[in-house]
XYZ file of C-alpha atoms in Angstrom:
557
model
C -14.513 3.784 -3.702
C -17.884 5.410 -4.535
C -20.795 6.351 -1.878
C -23.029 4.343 -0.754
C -26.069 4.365 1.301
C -25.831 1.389 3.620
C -24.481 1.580 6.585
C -24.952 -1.486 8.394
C -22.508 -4.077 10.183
C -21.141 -6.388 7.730
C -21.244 -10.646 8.147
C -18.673 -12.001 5.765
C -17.950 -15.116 4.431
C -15.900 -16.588 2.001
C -15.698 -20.286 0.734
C -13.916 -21.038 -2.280
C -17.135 -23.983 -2.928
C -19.948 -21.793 -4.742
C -22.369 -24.110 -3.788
C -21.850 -23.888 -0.244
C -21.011 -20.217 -0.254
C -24.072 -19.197 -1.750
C -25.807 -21.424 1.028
C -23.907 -19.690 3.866
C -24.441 -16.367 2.621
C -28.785 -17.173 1.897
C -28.984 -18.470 5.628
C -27.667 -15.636 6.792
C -29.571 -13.086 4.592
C -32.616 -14.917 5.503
C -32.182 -14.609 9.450
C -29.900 -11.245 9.611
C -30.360 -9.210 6.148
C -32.225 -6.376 8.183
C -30.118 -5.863 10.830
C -26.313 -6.681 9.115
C -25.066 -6.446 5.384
C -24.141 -9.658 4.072
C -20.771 -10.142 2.427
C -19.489 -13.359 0.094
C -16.172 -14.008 -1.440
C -14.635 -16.964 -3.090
C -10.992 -16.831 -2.105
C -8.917 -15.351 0.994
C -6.808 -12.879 -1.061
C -10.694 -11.461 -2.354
C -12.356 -11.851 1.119
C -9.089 -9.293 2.191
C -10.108 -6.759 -0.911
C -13.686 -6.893 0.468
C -12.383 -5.748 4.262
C -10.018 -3.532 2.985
C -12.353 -1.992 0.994
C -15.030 -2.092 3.865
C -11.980 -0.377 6.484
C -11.572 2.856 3.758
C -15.290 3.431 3.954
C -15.316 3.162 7.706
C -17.838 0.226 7.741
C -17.835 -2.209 10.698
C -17.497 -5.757 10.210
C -19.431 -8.199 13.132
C -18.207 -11.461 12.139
C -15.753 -13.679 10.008
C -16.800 -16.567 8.714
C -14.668 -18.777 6.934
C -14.074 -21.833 5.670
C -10.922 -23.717 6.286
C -10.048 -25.869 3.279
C -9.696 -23.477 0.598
C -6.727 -24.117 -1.914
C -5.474 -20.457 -2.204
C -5.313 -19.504 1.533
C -6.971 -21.634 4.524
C -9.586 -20.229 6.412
C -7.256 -20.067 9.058
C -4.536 -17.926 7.222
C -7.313 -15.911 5.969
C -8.893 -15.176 9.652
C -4.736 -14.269 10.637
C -4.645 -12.093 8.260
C -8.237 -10.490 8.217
C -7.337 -9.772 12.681
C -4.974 -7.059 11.350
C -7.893 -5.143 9.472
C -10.603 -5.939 12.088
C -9.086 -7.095 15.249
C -12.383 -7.033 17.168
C -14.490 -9.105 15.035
C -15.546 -12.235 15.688
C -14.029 -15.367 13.970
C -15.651 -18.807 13.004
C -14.094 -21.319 11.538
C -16.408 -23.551 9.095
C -14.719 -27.024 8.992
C -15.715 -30.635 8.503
C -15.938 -33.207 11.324
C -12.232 -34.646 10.018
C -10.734 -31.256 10.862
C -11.545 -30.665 14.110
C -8.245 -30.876 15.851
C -7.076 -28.056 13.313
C -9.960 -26.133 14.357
C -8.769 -26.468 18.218
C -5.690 -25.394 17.494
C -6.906 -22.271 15.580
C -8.300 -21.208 18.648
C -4.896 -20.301 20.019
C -3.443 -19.214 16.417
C -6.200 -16.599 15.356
C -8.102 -16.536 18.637
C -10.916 -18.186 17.348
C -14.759 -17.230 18.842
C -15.926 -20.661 17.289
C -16.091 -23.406 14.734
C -18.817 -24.729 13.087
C -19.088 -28.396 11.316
C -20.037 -29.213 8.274
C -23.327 -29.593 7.590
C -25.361 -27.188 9.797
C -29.027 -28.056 8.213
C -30.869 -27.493 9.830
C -30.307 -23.593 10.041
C -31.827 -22.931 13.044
C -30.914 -25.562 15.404
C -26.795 -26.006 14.267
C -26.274 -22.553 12.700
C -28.218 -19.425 13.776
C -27.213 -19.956 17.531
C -23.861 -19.888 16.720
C -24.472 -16.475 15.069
C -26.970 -15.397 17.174
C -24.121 -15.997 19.526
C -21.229 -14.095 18.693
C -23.525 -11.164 17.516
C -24.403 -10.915 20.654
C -20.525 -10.887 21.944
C -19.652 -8.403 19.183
C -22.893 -6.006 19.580
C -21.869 -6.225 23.890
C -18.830 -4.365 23.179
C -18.961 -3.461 19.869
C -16.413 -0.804 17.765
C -16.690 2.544 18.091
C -18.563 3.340 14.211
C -15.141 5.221 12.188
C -16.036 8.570 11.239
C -15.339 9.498 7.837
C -13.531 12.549 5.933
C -15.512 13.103 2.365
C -13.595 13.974 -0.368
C -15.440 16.036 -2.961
C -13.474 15.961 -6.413
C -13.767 15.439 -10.270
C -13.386 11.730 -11.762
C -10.490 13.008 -14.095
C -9.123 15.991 -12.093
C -5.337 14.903 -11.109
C -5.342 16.900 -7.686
C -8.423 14.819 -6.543
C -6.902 11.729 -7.269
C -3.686 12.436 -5.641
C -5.903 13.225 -2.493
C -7.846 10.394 -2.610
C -4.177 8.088 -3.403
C -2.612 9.951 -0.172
C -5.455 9.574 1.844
C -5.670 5.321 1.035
C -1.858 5.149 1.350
C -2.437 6.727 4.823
C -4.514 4.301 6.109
C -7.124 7.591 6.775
C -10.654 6.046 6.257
C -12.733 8.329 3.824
C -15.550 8.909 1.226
C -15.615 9.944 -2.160
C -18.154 11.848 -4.068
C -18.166 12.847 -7.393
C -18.643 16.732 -7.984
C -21.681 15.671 -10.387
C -24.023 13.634 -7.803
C -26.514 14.861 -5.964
C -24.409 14.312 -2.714
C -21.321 15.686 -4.213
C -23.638 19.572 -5.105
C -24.789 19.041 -1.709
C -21.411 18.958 0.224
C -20.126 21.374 -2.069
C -23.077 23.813 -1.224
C -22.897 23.267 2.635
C -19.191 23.883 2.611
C -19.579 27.143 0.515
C -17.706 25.606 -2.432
C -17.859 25.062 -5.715
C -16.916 23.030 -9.004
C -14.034 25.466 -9.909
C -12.225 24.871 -6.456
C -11.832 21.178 -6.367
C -11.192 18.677 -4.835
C -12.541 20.135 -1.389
C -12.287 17.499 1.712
C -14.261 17.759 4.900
C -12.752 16.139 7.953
C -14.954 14.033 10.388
C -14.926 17.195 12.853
C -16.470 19.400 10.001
C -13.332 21.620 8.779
C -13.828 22.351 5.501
C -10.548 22.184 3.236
C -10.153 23.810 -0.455
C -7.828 22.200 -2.777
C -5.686 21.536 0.437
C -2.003 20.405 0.509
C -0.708 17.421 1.842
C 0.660 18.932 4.782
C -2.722 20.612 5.588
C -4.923 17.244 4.995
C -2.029 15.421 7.399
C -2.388 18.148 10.132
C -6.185 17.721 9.631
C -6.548 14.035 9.824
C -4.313 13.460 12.971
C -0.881 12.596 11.071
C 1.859 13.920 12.771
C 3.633 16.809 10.902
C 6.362 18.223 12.788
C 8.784 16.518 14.689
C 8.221 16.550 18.534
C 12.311 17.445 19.197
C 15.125 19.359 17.977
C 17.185 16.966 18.414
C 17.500 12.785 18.079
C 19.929 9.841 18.466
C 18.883 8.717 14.779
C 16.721 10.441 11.696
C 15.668 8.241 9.130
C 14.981 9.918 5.821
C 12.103 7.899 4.047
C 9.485 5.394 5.000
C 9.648 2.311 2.607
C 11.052 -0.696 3.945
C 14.358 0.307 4.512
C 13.252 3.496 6.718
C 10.560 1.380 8.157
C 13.145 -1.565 9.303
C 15.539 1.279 10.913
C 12.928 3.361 12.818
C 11.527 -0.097 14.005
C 15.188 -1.599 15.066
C 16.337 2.221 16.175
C 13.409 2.853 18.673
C 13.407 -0.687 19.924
C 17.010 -0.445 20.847
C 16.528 2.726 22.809
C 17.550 5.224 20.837
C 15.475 8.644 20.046
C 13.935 7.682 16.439
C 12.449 10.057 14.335
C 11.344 9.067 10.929
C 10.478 11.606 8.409
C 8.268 10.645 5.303
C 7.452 13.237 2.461
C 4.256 11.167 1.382
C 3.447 7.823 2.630
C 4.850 5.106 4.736
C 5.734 1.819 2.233
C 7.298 3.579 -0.358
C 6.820 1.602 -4.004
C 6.671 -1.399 -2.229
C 3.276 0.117 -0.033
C 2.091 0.445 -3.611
C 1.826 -3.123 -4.566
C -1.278 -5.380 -4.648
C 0.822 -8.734 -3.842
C 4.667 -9.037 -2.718
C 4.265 -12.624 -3.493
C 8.182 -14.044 -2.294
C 8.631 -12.040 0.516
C 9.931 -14.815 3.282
C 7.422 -15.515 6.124
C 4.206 -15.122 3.463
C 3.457 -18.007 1.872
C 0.059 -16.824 0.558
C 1.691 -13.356 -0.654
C 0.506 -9.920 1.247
C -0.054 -7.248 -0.312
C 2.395 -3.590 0.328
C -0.278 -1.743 2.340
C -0.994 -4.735 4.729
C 2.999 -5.736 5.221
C 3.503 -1.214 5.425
C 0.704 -1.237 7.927
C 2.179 -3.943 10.044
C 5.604 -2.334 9.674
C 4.581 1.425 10.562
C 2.272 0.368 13.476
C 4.987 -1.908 15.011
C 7.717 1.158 15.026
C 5.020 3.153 16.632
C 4.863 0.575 18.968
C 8.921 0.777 20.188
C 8.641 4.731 20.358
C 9.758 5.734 17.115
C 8.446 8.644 15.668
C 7.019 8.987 12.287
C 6.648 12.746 10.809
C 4.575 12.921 7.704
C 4.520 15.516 4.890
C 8.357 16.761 5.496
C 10.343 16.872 2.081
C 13.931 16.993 2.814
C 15.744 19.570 0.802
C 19.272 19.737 2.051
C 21.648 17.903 4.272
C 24.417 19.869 6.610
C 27.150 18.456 8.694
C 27.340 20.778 11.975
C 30.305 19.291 14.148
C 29.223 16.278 15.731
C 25.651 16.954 14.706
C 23.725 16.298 10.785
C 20.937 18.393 10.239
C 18.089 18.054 8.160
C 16.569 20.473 6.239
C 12.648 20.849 5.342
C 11.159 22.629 2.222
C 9.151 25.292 4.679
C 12.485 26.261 5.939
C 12.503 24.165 9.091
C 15.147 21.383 9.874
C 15.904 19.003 12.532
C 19.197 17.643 13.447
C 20.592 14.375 14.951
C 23.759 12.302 16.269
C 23.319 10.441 13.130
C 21.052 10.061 10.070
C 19.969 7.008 7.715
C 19.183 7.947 4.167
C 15.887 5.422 2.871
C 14.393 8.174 0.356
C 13.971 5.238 -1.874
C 13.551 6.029 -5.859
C 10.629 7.400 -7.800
C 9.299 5.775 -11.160
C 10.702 7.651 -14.050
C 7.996 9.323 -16.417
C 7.059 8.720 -19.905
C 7.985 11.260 -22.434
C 6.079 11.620 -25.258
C 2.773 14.389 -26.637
C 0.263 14.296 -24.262
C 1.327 12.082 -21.191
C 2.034 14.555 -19.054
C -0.736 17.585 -18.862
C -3.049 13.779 -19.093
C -1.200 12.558 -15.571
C -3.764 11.776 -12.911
C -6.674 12.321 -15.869
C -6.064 8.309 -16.876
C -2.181 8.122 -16.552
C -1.056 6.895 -13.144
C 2.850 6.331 -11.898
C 2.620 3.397 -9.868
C -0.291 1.197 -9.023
C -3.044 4.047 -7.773
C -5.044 1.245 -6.395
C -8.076 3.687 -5.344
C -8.474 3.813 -9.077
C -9.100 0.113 -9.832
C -12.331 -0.862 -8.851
C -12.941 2.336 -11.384
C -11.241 0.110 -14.231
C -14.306 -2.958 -14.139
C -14.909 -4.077 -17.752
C -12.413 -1.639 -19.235
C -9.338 -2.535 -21.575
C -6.621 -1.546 -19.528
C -3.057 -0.683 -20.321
C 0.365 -1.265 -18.029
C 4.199 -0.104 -19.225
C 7.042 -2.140 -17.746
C 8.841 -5.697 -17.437
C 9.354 -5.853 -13.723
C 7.820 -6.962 -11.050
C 5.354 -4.343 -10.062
C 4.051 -4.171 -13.163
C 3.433 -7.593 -13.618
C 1.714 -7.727 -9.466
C -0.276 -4.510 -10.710
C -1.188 -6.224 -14.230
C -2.140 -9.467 -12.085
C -4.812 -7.221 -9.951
C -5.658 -4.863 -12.204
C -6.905 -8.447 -14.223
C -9.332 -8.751 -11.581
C -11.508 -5.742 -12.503
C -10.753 -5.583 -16.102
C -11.718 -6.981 -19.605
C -8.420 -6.935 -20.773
C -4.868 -6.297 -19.279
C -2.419 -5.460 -22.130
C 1.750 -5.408 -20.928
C 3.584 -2.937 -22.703
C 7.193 -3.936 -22.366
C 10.200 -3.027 -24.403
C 12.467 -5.833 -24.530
C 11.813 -9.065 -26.584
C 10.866 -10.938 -22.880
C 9.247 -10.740 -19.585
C 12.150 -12.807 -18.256
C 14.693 -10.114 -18.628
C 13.068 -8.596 -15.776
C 10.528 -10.226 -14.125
C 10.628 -13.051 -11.726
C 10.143 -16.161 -13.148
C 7.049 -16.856 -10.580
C 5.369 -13.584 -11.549
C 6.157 -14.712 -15.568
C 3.821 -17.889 -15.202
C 1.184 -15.900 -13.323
C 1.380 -13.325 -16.196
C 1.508 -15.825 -18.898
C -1.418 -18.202 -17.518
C -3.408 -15.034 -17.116
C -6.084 -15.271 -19.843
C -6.814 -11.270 -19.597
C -3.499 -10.396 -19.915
C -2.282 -9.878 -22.960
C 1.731 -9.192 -23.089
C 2.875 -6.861 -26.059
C 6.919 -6.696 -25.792
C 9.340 -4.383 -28.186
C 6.400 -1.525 -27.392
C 6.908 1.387 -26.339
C 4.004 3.968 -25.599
C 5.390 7.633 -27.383
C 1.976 9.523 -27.230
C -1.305 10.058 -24.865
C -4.908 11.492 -26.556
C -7.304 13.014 -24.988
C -8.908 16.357 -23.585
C -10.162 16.248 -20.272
C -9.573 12.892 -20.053
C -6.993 9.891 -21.510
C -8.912 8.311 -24.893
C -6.311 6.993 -26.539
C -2.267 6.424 -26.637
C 0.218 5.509 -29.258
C 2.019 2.514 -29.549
C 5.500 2.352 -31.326
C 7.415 -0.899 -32.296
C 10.755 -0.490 -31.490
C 12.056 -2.776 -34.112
C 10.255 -2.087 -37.386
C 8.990 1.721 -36.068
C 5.563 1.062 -37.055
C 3.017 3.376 -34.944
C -0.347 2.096 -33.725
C -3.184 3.918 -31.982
C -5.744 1.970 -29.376
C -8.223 3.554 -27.040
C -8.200 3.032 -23.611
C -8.950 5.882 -20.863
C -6.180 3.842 -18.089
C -2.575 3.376 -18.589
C -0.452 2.775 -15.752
C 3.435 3.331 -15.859
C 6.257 0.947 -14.272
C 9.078 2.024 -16.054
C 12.163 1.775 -13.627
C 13.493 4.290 -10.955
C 14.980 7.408 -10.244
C 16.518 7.897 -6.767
C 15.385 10.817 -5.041
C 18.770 12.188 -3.653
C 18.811 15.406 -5.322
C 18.420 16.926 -2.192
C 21.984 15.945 -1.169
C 23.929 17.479 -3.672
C 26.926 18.829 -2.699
C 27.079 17.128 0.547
C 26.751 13.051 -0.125
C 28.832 11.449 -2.898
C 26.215 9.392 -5.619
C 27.120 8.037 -8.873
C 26.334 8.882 -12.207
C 22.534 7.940 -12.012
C 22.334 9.853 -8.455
C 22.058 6.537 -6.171
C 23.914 7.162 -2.947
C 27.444 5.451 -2.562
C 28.445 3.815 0.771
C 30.620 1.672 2.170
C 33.567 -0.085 -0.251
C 31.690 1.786 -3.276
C 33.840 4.914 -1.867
C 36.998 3.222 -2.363
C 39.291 4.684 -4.963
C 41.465 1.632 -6.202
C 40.691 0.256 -2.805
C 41.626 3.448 -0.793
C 40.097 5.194 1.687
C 39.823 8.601 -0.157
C 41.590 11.986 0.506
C 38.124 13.629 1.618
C 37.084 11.328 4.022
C 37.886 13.270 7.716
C 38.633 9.958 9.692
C 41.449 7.414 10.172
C 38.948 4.606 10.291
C 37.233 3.682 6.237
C 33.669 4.043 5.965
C 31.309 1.429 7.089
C 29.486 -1.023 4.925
C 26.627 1.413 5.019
C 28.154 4.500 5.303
C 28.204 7.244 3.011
C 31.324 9.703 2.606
C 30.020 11.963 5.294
C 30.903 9.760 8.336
C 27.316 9.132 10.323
C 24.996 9.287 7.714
C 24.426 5.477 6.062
C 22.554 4.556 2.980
C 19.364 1.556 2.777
C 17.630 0.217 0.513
C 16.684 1.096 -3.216
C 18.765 4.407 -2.538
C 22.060 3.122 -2.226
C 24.461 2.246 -5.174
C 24.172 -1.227 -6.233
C 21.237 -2.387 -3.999
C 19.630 -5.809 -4.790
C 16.066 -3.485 -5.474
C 13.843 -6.480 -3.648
C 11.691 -5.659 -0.099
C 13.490 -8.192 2.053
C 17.150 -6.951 1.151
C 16.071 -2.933 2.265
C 14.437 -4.532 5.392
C 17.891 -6.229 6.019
C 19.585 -2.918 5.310
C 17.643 -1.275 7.500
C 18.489 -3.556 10.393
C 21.882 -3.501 8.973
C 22.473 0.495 9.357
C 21.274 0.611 13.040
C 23.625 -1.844 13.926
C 26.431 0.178 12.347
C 24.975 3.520 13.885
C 25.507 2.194 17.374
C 29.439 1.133 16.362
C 29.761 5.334 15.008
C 28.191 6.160 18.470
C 30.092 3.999 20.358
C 33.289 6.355 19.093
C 31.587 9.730 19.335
């Protein structure tokens, strides 16, 4: 996300017909270029990019204009969708005379402003007082302009591009400037900082942070960091789906919610450009729309959702489980659900690590892509989020190369996401490869490929490799406490059955619930638990699942 100079409302449109797109987007240059920036995509799932893309930087967007027969996603799924990003712009549906009673109905569906047939020449008597129109609407009662927290950093520092990755992931609108630019020397000299303390943020009331924590850039942007009680019904360890799903069906069923996340609400799945088979999404969505949706709707039923709060031990105190925090404080509730989710497992090999954040990312780092145009870029795995982040990533780059180690994407991958891959002409898939070695001295230059048949080495440059390579549970923090296997994923329910008995160690005369872990009132969800199915829909069932069975342990307290 770089800086840029223009500030003015934004028109979009999108129409998948070039023709007609570049039409729509000249008329409206010609009458409104002053005054409003003109936007133009060819596709729904871009026209989303743009407005996401336009949200971080805190730009306001007047009106949606969109055409309704486009073969990816209809304009009407695209204005659904685009609501959730700007809710208060306004929404015209281009269609042609046949489509009219779809256009009426979109007026309930997406609360549509207007629709416009097919064609408008001329401009000025069918088309600009339309416009003219709902600018006039929007500019009546328009947005309050979204004030922006700069981020000052260095392109290959690792700290600044964890800030900038926590920031995005937070949904916290803000602006980056390179320590280099002009702008960048300026910030730095009005906040009394310079290149050797970086990154250095600025919040939109002026508080000037050095090389700040998480914890102090969630305190400073209006995340909540401490819980607001000693005491709850329910804790919910994690915020991916799983936690998510809980909180949601915990609050809305009255009991006191908390939900404690150590980074960012979505978990991996928040990191993914496109969940493409998640049921209800036809067109795909991508993990920080379906996160946003998820987070703002458990907001919505009361629950409460404390950021920045790493969980570092688990104690059972009579009827009550308490929580412990790594700066020594801890909360405690009735009962707890454990959704810590798993963690992407790290390369080892020369170089890879002190070159992490400088060019090697774990997990998709999206605020890094647009930074990838017309580069040859490099992904390692054979699942499915490294196939959706090879599939974006494709967008931006020359090349896309798939570094996977077995002899076939189909091992792993689902067989939707294969055909994508395969049909893909700048992706390139590379399997029995391994990547043993990173180059580079600031920065990544180059990394070593291995065969892992014949052994053979081969060095290629590249400054961006991105790593998928399965997951490690993050459970430590329950040693001692919480039975897990021999990989550390939790085990619940009839995985605590020894030659299908209850046993000696568990305390009551009932067995354990599906969900529930060998310390009665504390249940396992999602990617944490022993044997999970590792897909978004299944830890959003779990979820749901482990409130249910949290009411039945209340029930007998």
């Amino acid at each position: 996300m770089e800086a840029t100079s223009t500030r003015k409302p934004a028109l979009l449109t999108v129409d998948d017909d070039p023709a007609v797109s570049r039409s729509v987007a000249r008329d409206l240059r010609r009458r409104y270029g002053d005054a409003y920036r003109v936007v133009r995509a060819d596709s729904g799932p871009l026209a989303l990019d743009a407005l996401r893309d336009l949200k971080l930087r805190g730009d306001q967007v007047a009106v949606l204009l969109a055409d309704h027969r486009m073969p990816e996603m209809t304009g009407i799924e695209f204005l659904e969708q685009a609501m959730d990003i700007y809710p208060q712009a306004r929404r015209v549906l281009l269609t042609a005379y046949a489509d009219t009673d779809v256009a009426i109905d979109a007026v309930n569906v997406v609360d549509l402003d207007h629709y416009l047939l097919k064609p408008w020449d001329p401009p000025e008597e069918k088309f600009y007082p339309v416009i003219d129109a709902q600018l006039e609407a929007w500019n009546a009662n328009p947005p309050r302009s979204v004030a922006e927290t700069k981020v000052v950093g260095h392109r290959w520092s690792a700290r600044s591009s964890e800030v900038r990755e926590f920031l995005a992931r937070n949904q916290v609108p803000y602006r980056w400037y390179s320590s280099d630019s002009p702008e960048g020397k300026r910030l730095l000299d009005v906040a009394g900082a310079d290149e050797s303390a970086l990154p250095v943020l600025v919040t939109t009331e002026g508080t000037v942070l050095v090389c700040p924590t998480d914890g102090e850039i969630a305190a400073q942007v209006g995340l909540a960091v401490s819980p607001a009680e000693r005491f709850y019904d329910l804790v919910v360890i994690g915020g991916g789906p799983a936690g998510l799903s809980a909180a949601l069906y915990g609050a809305s069923e009255g009991l006191r919610t908390a939900l404690v996340e150590r980074s960012a609400t979505g978990g991996q799945a928040g990191q993914s450009s496109r969940i493409e088979n998640y049921l209800g999404f036809p067109d795909g969505v991508s993990g920080a729309q379906l996160t946003d949706r998820a987070r703002r709707q458990a907001l919505k039923f009361g629950a409460e959702i404390v950021m920045t709060r790493d969980a570092i031990g688990l104690e059972v105190k009579g009827a009550a489980r308490s929580v412990r925090f790594d700066d020594g404080t801890s909360v405690e509730a009735h009962t707890v659900i454990v959704a810590s989710g798993v963690a992407y497992r790290e390369l080892d090999g020369p170089g890879i690590g002190a070159l992490t954040g400088r060019g090697v990312y774990y997990g998709s780092a999206l605020t890094e892509a647009t930074a990838c145009e017309n580069q040859d870029i490099y992904v390692v795995g054979g699942a499915n989020s490294a196939g959706q982040a090879a599939m974006y990533l494709s967008r931006h780059a020359r090349s896309v190369t798939l570094v996977v180690r077995s002899a076939s994407l189909s091992l792993s991958m689902s067989s939707y996401l294969v055909e994508q891959v395969e049909a893909n002409e700048r992706i390139r898939v590379r399997t029995q490869s391994e990547v043993v070695e990173a180059v580079g001295d600031d920065h990544l230059e180059q990394i070593v490929l291995r065969d892992t048949v014949t052994g053979h080495k081969e060095s290629v440059h590249t400054g961006w490799l991105f790593v998928f390579i399965g997951a490690a549970p993050l459970t430590t923090w329950l040693d001692g406490t919480v039975t897990r296997d021999e990989h550390g994923f939790v085990c619940a329910g009839h995985d605590l059955l020894v030659e299908g008995k209850v046993p000696s160690s568990w305390p009551l005369d009932r067995p354990p619930y599906h969900l529930e872990t060998s310390v009665p009132g504390v249940f396992a969800a999602g990617d944490v638990r022993a044997e999970s199915a590792k897909r978004v829909a299944s830890a959003v069932g779990e979820g749901a699942m482990a409130v249910m069975l949290v009411h039945r342990y209340l029930e007998q307290l």
